[in-house]
CSV table of C-alpha atoms in Angstrom, one decimal:
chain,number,residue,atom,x,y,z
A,493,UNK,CA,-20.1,9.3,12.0
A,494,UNK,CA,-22.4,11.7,10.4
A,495,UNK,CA,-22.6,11.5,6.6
A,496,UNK,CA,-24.3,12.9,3.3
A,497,UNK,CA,-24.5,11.0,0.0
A,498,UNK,CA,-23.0,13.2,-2.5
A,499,UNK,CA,-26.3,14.0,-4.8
A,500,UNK,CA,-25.3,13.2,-8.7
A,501,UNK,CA,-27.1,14.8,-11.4
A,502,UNK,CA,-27.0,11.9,-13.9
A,503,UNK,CA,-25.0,8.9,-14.6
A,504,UNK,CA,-23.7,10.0,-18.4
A,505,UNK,CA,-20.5,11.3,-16.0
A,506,UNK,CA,-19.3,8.0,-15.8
A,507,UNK,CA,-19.2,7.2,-18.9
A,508,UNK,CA,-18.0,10.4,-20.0
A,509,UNK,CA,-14.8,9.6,-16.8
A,510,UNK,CA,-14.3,6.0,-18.0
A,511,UNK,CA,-11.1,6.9,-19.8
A,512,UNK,CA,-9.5,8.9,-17.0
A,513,UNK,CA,-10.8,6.0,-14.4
A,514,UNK,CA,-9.0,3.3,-16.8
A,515,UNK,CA,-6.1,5.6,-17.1
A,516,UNK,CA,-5.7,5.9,-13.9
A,517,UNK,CA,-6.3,2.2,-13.1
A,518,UNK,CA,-3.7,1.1,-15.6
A,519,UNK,CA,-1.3,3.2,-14.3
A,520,UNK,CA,-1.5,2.1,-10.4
A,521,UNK,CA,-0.9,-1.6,-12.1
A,522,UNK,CA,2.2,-1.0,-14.1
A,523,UNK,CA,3.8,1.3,-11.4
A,524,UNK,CA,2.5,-1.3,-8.7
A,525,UNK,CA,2.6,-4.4,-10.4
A,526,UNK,CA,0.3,-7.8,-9.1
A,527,UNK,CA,2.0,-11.0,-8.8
A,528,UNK,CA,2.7,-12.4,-12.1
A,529,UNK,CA,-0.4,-14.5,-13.6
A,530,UNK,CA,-3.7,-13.2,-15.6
A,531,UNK,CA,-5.8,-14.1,-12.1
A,532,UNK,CA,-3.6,-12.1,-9.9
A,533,UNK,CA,-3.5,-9.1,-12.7
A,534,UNK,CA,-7.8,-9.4,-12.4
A,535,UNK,CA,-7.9,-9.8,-8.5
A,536,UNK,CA,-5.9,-6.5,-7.9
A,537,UNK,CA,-7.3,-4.8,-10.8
A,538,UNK,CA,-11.1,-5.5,-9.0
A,539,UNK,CA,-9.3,-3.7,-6.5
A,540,UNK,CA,-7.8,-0.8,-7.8
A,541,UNK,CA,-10.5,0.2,-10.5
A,542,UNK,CA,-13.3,0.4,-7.8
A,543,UNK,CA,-11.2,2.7,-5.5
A,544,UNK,CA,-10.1,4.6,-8.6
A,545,UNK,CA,-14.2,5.4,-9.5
A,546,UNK,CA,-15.1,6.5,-5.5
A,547,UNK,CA,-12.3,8.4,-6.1
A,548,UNK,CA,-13.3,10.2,-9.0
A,549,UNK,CA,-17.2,10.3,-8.0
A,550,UNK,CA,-15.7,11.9,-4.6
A,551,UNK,CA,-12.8,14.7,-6.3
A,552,UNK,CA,-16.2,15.8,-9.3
A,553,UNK,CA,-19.0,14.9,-7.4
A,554,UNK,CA,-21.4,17.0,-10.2
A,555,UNK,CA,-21.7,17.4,-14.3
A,556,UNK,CA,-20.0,20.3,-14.3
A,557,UNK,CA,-16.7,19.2,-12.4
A,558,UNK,CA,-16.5,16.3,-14.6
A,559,UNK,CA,-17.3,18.4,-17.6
A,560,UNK,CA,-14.1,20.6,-16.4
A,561,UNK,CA,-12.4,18.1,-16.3
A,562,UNK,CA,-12.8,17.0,-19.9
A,563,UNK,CA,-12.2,20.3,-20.8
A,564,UNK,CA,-9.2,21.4,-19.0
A,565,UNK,CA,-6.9,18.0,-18.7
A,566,UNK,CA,-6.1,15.5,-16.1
A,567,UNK,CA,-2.4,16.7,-16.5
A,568,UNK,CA,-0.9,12.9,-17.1
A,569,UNK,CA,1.2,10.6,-15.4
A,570,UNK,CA,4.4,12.7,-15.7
A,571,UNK,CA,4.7,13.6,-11.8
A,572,UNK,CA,3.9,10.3,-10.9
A,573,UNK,CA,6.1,8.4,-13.2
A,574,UNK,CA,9.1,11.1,-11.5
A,575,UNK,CA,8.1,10.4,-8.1
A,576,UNK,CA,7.9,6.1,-8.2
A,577,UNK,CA,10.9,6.1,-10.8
A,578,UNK,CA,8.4,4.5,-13.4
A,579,UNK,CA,10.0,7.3,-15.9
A,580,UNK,CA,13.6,5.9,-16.3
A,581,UNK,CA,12.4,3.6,-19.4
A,582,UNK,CA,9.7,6.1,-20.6
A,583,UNK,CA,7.6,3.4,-23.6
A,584,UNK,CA,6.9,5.7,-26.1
A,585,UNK,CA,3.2,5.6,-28.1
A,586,UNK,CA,0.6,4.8,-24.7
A,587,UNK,CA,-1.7,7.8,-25.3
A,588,UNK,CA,-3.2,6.8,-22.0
A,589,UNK,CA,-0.7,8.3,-20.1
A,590,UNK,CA,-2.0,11.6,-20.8
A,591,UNK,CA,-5.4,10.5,-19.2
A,592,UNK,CA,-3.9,9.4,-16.0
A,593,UNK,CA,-5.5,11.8,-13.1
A,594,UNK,CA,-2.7,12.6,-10.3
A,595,UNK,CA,-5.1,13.1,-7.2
A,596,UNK,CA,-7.7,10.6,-8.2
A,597,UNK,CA,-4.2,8.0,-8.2
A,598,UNK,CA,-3.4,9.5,-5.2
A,599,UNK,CA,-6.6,9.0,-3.6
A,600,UNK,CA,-7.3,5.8,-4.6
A,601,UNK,CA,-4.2,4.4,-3.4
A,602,UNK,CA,-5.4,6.2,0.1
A,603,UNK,CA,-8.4,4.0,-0.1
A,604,UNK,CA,-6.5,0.9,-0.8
A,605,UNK,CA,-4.0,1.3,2.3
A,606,UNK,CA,-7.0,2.8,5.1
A,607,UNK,CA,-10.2,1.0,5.5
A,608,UNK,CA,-11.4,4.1,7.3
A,609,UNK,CA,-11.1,6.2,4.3
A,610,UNK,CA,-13.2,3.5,2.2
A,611,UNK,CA,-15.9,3.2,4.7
A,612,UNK,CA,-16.5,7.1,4.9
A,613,UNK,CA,-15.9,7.8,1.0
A,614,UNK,CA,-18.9,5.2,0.2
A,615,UNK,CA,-21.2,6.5,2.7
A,616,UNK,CA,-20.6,9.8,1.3
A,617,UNK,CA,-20.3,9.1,-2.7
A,618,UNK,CA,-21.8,5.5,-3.3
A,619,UNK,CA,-21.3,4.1,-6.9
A,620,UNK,CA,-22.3,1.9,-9.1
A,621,UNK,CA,-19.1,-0.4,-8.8
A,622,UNK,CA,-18.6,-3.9,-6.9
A,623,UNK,CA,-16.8,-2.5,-4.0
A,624,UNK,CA,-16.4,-6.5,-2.6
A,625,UNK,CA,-12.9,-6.9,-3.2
A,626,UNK,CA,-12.0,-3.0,-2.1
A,627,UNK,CA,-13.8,-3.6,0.8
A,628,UNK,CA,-13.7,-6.9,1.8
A,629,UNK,CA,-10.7,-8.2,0.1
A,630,UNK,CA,-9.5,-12.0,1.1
A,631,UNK,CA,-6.1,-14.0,1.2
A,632,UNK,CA,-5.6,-14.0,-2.9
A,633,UNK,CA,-6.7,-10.6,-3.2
A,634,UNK,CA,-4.4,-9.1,-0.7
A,635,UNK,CA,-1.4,-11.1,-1.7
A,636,UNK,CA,-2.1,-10.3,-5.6
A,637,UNK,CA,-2.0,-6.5,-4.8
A,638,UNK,CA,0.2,-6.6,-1.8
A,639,UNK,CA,2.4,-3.9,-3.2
A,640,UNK,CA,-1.3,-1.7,-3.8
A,641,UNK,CA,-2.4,-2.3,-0.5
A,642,UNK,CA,0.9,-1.3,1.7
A,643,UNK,CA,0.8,1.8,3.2
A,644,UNK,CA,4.4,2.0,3.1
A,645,UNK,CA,4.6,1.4,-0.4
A,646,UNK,CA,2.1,3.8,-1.3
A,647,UNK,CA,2.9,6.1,0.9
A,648,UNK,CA,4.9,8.6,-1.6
A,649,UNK,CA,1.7,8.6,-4.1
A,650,UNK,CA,-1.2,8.8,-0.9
A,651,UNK,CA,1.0,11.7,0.7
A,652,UNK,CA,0.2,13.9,-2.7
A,653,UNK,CA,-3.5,15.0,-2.1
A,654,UNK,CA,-4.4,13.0,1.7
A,655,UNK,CA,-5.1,16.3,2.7
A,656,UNK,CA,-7.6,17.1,0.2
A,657,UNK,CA,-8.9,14.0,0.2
A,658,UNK,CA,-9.4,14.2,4.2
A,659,UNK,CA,-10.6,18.0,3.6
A,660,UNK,CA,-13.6,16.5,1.1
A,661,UNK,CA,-14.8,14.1,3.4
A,662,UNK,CA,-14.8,16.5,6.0
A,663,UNK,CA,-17.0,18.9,3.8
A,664,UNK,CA,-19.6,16.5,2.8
A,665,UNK,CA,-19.8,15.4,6.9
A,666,UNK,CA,-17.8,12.8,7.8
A,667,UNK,CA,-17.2,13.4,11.5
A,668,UNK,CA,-15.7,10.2,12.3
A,669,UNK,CA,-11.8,10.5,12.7
């Protein structure tokens, strides 16, 4: 496997994506729910907010894609909600809807389902995040976000942008399929 870190130009990008990373995070948990309990809720979201960041440092890798980002939109959670049925019951007033980022939910729940993916998208675009329970996860953590982490059950939201997601890697040298 050949691989390049992805150079980063500053760290005020992540602050600046935190909303669109949180977005995001929130909406893999309500349209994948944990097992019921506050512990299994935090086990799975250590899982899903640290795949959600290597996704986003991976799809605006500089300043200025994050900063088009901000500027332009992420689009929402519309298409998603469509696609897993989450829009039957729309709840009206959660602005953070409109933050939700369609490929970086896509990619992320790549990396949750293929340990491949996760091994080449931190070699190429490390962060700052505990990647421990992403990486590594045990029993509890794969049975709080078993619905997260089942390729079968993820599959309609990782088939959106695989492709691109595959097609980055591939540009910043990852050889190793």
């Amino acid at each position: 496997m050949t691989t390049e870190p992805i150079e980063s130009t500053g760290s005020a990008r992540y602050t600046d994506l935190s909303p669109v990373i949180h977005a995001t995070t929130r909406w893999l948990l309500s349209a994948y729910p944990p097992l019921p309990g506050f512990l299994s809720f935090r086990l799975a979201e250590e899982q899903v907010r640290p795949a959600v960041a290597l996704a986003a440092r991976l799809r605006y890798p500089t300043d200025l894609d994050a900063g088009l980002l901000l500027l332009t939109g992420t689009g929402g959670a519309g298409r998603l909600d469509w696609l897993t049925g989450s829009d039957v019951h729309p709840s009206p007033g959660e602005p953070w809807r409109a933050e939700v980022d369609e490929v970086l939910a896509s990619w992320a729940a790549a990396l949750l389902t293929d340990a491949d993916l996760v091994s080449a998208a931190i070699a190429i675009a490390p962060v700052a995040e505990d990647l421990d329970r992403l990486t590594a996860p045990d029993a509890r953590d794969l049975a709080s976000a078993a619905d997260l982490r089942h390729p079968e059950r993820m599959a309609a939201i990782t088939a959106l942008h695989l492709v691109s997601l595959e097609e980055t890697l591939a540009a910043a040298g990852y050889t190793g399929w």
